[in-house]
Coordinates of N, CA and C in Angstrom, one line a residue:
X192 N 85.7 -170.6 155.1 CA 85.2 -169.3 155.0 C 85.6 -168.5 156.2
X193 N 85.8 -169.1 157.8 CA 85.5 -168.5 158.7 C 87.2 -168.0 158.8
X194 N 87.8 -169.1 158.0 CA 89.7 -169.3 157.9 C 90.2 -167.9 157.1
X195 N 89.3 -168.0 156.1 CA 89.8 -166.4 155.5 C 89.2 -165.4 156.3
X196 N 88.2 -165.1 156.8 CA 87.5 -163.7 157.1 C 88.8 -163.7 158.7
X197 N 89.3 -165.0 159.0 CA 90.4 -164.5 160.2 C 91.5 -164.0 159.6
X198 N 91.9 -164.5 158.4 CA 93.2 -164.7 157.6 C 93.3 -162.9 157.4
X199 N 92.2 -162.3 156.8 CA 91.9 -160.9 156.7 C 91.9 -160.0 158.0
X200 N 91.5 -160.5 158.6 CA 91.8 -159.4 159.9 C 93.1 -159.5 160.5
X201 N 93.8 -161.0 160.2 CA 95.2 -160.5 160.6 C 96.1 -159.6 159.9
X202 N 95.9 -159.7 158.2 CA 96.8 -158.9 157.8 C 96.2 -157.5 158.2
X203 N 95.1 -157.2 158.3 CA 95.1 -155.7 158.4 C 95.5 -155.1 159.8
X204 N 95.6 -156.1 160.5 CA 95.6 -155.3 162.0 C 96.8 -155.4 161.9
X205 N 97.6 -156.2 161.2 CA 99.1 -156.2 160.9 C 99.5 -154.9 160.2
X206 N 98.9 -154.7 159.2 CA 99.3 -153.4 158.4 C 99.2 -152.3 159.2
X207 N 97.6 -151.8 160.0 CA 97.9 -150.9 160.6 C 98.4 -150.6 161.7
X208 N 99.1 -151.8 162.4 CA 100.3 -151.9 163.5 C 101.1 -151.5 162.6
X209 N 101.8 -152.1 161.9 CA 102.6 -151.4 161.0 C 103.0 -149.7 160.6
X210 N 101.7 -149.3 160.3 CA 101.7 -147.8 160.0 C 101.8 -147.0 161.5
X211 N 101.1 -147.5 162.3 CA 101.1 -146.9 164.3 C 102.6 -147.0 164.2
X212 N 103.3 -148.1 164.2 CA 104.6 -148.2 164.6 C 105.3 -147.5 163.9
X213 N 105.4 -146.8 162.5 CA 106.2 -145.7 161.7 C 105.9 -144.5 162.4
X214 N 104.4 -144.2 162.5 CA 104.1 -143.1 162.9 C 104.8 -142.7 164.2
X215 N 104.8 -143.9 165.2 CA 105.4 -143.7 166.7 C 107.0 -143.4 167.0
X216 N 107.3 -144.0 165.9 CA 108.8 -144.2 165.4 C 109.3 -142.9 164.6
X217 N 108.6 -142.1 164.2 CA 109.4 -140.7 163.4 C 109.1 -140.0 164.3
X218 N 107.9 -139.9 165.2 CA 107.2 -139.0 166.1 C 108.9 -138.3 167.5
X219 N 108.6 -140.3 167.3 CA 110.0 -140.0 168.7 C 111.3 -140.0 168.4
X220 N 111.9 -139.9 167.3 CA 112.9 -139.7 166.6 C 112.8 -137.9 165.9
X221 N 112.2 -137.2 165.5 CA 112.0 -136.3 165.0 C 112.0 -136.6 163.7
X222 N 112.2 -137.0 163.2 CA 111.6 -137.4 161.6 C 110.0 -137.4 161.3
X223 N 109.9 -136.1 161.0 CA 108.6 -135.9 160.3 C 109.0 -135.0 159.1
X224 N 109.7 -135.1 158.6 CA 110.0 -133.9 157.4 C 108.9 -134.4 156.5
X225 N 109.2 -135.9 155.9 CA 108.3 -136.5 155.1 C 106.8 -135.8 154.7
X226 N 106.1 -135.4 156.0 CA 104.8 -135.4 156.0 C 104.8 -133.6 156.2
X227 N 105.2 -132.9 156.4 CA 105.1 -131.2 156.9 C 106.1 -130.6 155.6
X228 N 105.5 -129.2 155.6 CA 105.7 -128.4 154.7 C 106.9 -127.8 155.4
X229 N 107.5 -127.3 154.3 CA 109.4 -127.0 154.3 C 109.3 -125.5 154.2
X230 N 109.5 -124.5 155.6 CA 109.6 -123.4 155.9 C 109.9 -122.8 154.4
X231 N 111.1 -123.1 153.7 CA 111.6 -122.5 152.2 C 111.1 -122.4 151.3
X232 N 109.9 -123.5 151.5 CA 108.5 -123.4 150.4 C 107.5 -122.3 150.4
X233 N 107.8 -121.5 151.6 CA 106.7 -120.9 152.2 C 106.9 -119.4 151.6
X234 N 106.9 -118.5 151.2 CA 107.0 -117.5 150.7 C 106.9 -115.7 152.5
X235 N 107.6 -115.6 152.5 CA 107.3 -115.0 153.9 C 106.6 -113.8 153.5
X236 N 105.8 -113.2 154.7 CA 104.8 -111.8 154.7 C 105.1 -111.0 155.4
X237 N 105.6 -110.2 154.7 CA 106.3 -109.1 155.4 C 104.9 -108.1 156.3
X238 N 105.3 -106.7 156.9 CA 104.2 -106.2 157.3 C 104.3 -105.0 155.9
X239 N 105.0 -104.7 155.5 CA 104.9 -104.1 153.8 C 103.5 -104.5 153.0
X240 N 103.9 -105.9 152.8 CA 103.2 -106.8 152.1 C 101.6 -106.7 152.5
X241 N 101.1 -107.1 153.9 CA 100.0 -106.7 154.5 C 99.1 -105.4 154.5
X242 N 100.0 -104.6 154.4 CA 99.7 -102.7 154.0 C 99.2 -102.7 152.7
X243 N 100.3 -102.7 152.0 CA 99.7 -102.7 150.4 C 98.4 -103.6 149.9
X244 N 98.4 -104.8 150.4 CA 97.1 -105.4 150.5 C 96.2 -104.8 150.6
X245 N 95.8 -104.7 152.1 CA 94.7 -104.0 152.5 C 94.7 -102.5 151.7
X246 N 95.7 -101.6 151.2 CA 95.7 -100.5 150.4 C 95.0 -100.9 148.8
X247 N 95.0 -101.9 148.8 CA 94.6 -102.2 147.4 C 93.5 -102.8 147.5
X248 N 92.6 -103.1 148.3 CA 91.6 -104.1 148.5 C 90.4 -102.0 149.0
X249 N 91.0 -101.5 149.5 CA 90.3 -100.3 149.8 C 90.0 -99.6 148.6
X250 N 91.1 -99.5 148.0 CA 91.3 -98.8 146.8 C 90.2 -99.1 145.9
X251 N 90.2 -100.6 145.8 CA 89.6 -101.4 144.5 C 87.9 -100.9 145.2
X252 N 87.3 -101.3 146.3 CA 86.3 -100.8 147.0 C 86.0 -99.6 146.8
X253 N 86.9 -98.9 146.8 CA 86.3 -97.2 146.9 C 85.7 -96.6 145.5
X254 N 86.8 -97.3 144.6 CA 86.2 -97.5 143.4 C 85.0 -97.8 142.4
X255 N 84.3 -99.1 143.3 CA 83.7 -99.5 142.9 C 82.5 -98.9 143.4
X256 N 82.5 -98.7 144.7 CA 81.2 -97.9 144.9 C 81.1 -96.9 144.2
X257 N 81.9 -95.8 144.4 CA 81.5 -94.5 143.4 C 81.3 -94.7 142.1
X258 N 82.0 -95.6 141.6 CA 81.3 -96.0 139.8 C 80.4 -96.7 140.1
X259 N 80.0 -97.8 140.5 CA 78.9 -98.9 140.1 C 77.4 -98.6 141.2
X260 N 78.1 -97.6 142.1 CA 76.6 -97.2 143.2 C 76.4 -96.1 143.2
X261 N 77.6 -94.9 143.3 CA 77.1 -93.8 142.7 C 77.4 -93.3 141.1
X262 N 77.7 -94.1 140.3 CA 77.5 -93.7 138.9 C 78.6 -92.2 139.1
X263 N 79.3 -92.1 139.2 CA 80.4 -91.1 139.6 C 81.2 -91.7 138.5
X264 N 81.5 -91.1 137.4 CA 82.3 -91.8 136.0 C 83.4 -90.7 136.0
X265 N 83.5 -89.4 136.4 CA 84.6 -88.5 136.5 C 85.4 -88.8 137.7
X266 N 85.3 -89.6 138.2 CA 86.1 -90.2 139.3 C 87.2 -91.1 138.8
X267 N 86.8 -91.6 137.5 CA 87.5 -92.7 137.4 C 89.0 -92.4 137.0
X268 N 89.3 -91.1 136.3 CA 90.9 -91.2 136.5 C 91.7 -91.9 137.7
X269 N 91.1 -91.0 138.5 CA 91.8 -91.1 140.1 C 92.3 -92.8 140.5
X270 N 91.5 -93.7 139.8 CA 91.5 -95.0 140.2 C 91.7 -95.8 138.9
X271 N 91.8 -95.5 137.3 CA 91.9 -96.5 136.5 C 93.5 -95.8 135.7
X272 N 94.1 -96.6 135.5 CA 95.3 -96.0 135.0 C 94.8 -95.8 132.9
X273 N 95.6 -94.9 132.6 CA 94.9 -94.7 131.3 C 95.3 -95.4 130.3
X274 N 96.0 -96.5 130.4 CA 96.4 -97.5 129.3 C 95.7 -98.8 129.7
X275 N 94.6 -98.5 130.6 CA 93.9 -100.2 131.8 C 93.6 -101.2 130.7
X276 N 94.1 -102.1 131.0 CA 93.5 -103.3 129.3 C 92.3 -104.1 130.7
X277 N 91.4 -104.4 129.8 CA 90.1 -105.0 129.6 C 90.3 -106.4 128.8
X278 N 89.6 -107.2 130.0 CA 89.2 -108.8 129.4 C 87.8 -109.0 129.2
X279 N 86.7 -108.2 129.4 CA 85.8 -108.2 129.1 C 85.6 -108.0 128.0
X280 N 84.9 -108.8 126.9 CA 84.7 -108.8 125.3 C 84.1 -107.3 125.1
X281 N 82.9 -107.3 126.3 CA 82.2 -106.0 125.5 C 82.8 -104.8 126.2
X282 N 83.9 -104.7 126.6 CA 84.0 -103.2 126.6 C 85.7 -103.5 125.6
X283 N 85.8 -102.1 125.5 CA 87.5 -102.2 124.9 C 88.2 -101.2 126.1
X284 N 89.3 -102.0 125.7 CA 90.6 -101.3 126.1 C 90.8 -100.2 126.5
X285 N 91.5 -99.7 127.7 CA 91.7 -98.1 128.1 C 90.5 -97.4 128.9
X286 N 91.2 -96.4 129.6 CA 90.4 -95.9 130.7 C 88.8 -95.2 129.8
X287 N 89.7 -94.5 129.0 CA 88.2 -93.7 127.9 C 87.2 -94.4 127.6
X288 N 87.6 -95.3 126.9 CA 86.6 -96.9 126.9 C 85.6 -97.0 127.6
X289 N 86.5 -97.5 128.6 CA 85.9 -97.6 130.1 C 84.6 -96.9 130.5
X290 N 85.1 -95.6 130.6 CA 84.1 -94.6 130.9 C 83.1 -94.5 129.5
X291 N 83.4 -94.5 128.5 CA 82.3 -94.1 127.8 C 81.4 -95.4 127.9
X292 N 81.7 -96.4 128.2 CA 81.2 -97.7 128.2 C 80.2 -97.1 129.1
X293 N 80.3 -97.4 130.7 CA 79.7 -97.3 131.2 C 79.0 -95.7 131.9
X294 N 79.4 -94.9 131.3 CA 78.3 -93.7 130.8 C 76.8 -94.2 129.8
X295 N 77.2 -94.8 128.8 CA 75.8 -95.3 128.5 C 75.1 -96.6 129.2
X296 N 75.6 -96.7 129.8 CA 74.6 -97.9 130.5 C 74.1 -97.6 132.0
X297 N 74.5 -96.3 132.9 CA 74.1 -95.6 133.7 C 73.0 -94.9 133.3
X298 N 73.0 -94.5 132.1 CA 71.8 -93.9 131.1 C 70.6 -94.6 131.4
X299 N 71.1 -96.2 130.7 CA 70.0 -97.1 130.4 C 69.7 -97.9 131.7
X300 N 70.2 -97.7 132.6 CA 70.1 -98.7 133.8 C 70.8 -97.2 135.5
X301 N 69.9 -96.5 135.3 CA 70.2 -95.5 136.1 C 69.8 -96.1 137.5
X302 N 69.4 -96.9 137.7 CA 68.6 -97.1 139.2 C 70.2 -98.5 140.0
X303 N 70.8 -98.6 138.6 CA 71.5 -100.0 138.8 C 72.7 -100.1 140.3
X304 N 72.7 -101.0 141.1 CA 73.6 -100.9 142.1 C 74.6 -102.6 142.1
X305 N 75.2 -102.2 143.1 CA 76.4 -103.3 143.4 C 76.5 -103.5 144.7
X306 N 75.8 -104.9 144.7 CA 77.0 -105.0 146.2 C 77.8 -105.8 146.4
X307 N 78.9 -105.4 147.3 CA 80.0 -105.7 147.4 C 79.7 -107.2 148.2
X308 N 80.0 -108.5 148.3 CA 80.0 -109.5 149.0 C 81.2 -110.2 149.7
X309 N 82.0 -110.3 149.1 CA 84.0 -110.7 149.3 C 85.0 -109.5 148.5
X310 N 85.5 -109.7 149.5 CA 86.9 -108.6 149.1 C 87.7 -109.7 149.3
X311 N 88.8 -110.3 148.4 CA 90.3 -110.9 148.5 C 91.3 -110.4 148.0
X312 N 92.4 -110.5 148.4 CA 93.4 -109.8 147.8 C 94.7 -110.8 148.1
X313 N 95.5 -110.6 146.7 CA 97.0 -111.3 146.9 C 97.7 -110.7 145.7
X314 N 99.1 -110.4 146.5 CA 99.7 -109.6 145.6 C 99.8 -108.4 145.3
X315 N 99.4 -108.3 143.9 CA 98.9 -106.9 143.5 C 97.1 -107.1 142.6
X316 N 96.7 -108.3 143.4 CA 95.5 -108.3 142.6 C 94.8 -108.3 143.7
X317 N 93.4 -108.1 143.3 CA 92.4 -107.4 144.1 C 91.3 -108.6 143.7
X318 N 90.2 -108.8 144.3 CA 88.8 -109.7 143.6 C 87.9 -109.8 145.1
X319 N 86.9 -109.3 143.6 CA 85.3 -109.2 144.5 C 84.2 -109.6 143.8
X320 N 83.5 -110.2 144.8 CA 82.3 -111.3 144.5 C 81.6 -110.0 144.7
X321 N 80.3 -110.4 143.6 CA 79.5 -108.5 143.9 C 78.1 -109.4 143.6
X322 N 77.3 -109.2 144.3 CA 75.5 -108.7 143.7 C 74.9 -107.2 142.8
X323 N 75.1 -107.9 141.5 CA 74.7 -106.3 140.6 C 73.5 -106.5 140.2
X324 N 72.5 -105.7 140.3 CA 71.4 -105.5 140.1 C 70.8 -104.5 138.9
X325 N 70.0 -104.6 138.1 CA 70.1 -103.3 137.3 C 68.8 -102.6 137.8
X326 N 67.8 -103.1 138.9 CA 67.4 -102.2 139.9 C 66.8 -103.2 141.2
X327 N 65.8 -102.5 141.5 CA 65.5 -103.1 142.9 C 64.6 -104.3 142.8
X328 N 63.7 -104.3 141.7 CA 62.9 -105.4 141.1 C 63.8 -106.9 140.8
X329 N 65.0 -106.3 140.3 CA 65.7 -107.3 139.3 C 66.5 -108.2 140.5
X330 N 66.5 -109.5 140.2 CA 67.0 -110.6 140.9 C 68.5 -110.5 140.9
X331 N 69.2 -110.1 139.6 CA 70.4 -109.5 139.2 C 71.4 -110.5 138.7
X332 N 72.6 -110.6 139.0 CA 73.8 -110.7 138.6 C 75.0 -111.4 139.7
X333 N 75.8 -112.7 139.4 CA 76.8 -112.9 140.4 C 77.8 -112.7 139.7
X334 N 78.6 -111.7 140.1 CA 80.0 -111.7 139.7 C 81.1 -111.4 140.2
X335 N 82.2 -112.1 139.6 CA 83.3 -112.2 140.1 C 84.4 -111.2 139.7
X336 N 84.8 -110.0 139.9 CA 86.1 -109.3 139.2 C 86.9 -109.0 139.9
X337 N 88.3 -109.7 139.2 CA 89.7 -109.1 139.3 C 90.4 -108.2 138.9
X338 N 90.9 -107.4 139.7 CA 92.0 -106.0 139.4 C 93.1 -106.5 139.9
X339 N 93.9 -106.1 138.6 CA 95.5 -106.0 138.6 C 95.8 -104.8 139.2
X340 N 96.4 -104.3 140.1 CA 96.8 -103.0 140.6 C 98.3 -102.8 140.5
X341 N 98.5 -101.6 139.9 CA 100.2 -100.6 139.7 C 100.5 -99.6 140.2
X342 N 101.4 -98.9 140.9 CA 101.4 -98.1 141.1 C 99.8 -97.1 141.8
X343 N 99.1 -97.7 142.6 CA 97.9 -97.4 143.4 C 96.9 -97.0 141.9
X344 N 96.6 -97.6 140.9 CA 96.0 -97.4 139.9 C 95.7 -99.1 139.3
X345 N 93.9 -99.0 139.1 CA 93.2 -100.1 137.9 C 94.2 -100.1 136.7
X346 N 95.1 -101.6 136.7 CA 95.6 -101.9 135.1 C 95.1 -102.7 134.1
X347 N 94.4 -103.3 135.0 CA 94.0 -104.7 134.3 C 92.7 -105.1 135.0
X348 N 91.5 -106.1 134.1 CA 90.5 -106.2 134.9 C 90.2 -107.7 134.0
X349 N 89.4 -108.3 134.9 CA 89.2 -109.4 134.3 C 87.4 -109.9 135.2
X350 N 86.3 -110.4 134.5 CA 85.6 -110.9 135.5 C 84.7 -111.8 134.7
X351 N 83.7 -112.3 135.1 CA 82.7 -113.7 135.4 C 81.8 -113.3 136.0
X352 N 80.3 -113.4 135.0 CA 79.0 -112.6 135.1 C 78.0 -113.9 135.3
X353 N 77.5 -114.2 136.0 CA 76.4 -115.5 135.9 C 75.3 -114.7 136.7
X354 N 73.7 -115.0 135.7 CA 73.0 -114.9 135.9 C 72.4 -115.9 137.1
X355 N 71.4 -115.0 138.1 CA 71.1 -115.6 139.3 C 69.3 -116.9 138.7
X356 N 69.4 -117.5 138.7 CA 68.4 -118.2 137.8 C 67.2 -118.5 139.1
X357 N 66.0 -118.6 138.1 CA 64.8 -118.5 138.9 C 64.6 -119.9 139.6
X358 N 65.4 -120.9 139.8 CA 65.0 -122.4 140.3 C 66.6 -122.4 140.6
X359 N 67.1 -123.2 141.5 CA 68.3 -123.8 141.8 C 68.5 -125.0 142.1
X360 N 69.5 -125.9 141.7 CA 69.7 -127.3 142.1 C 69.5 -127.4 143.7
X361 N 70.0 -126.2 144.2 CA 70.3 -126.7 145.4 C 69.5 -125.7 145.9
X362 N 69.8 -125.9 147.7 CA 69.4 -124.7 148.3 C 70.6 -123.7 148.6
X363 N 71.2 -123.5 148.5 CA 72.7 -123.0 148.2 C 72.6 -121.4 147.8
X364 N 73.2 -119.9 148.8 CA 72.6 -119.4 147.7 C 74.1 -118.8 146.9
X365 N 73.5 -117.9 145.9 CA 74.9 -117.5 145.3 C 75.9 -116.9 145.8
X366 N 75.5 -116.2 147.0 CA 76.5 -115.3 147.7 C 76.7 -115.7 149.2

């Protein structure tokens, strides 16, 4: 018994001599390609690239407060382009949509607010983690929406609505 539990510690201190010795051996040769990411993989960031970002991440913000905090629904030309397709089941397609959608629900939920929690941006898409509330009582809403942006204009929208639930597995909170 005592023959194997030695037998085992040789090979391993063997094996990880082994691996020290590769590692020491590319280190001082320069051979590390193996292990590091290949500059040509990398996609480069221009300072173009960084502008329009943050241009689009404002954009998407500015929008959202004046529709979802100040209920401001004649704003929304300015920010939704008028062919905007919709992934949300319950509203339809297009900017008019849009707005008449939520014209009635500023009706029915007049006190309702948003807050903003994460702004990300890549590309031409925009996403924000929001706390929506439909007033000050209500525990509310986590959600997640993405904007496709064109031409400094809402084309596309996509999001993920999960209710904030009264017990949680964890202590974790949603935002």
């Amino acid at each position: 018994m005592k023959l194997e539990k030695n037998l085992i510690v040789i090979i391993i201190s063997v094996f990880i001599l082994g691996i020290v010795s590769t590692l020491i051996f590319q280190a001082s040769t320069g051979n590390t390609k193996a292990h590091s990411i290949k500059s040509e993989n990398v996609a480069p960031v221009s300072k173009d690239d960084v502008v329009e970002k943050e241009k689009n991440k404002k954009m998407v913000v500015d929008f959202y407060n004046e529709v979802f905090n100040k209920h401001n629904i004649d704003i929304i030309p300015k920010y939704v382009s008028e062919d905007y397709k919709q992934h949300n089941p319950f509203v339809a397609d297009g900017r008019k949509a849009f707005m008449d959608f939520f014209k009635q629900d500023f009706v029915k939920n007049p006190n309702s607010s948003a807050e903003i929690k994460r702004v990300v941006a890549e590309g031409d898409t925009v996403a924000l983690h929001v706390h929506s509330r439909a007033n000050s009582q209500d525990k509310g809403v986590a959600i997640m929406d993405v904007f496709r942006i064109k031409n400094g204009k809402i084309v596309e929208h996509w999001d993920v609505i999960q209710e904030i639930p009264n017990e949680a597995a964890n202590d974790n909170t949603m935002f």
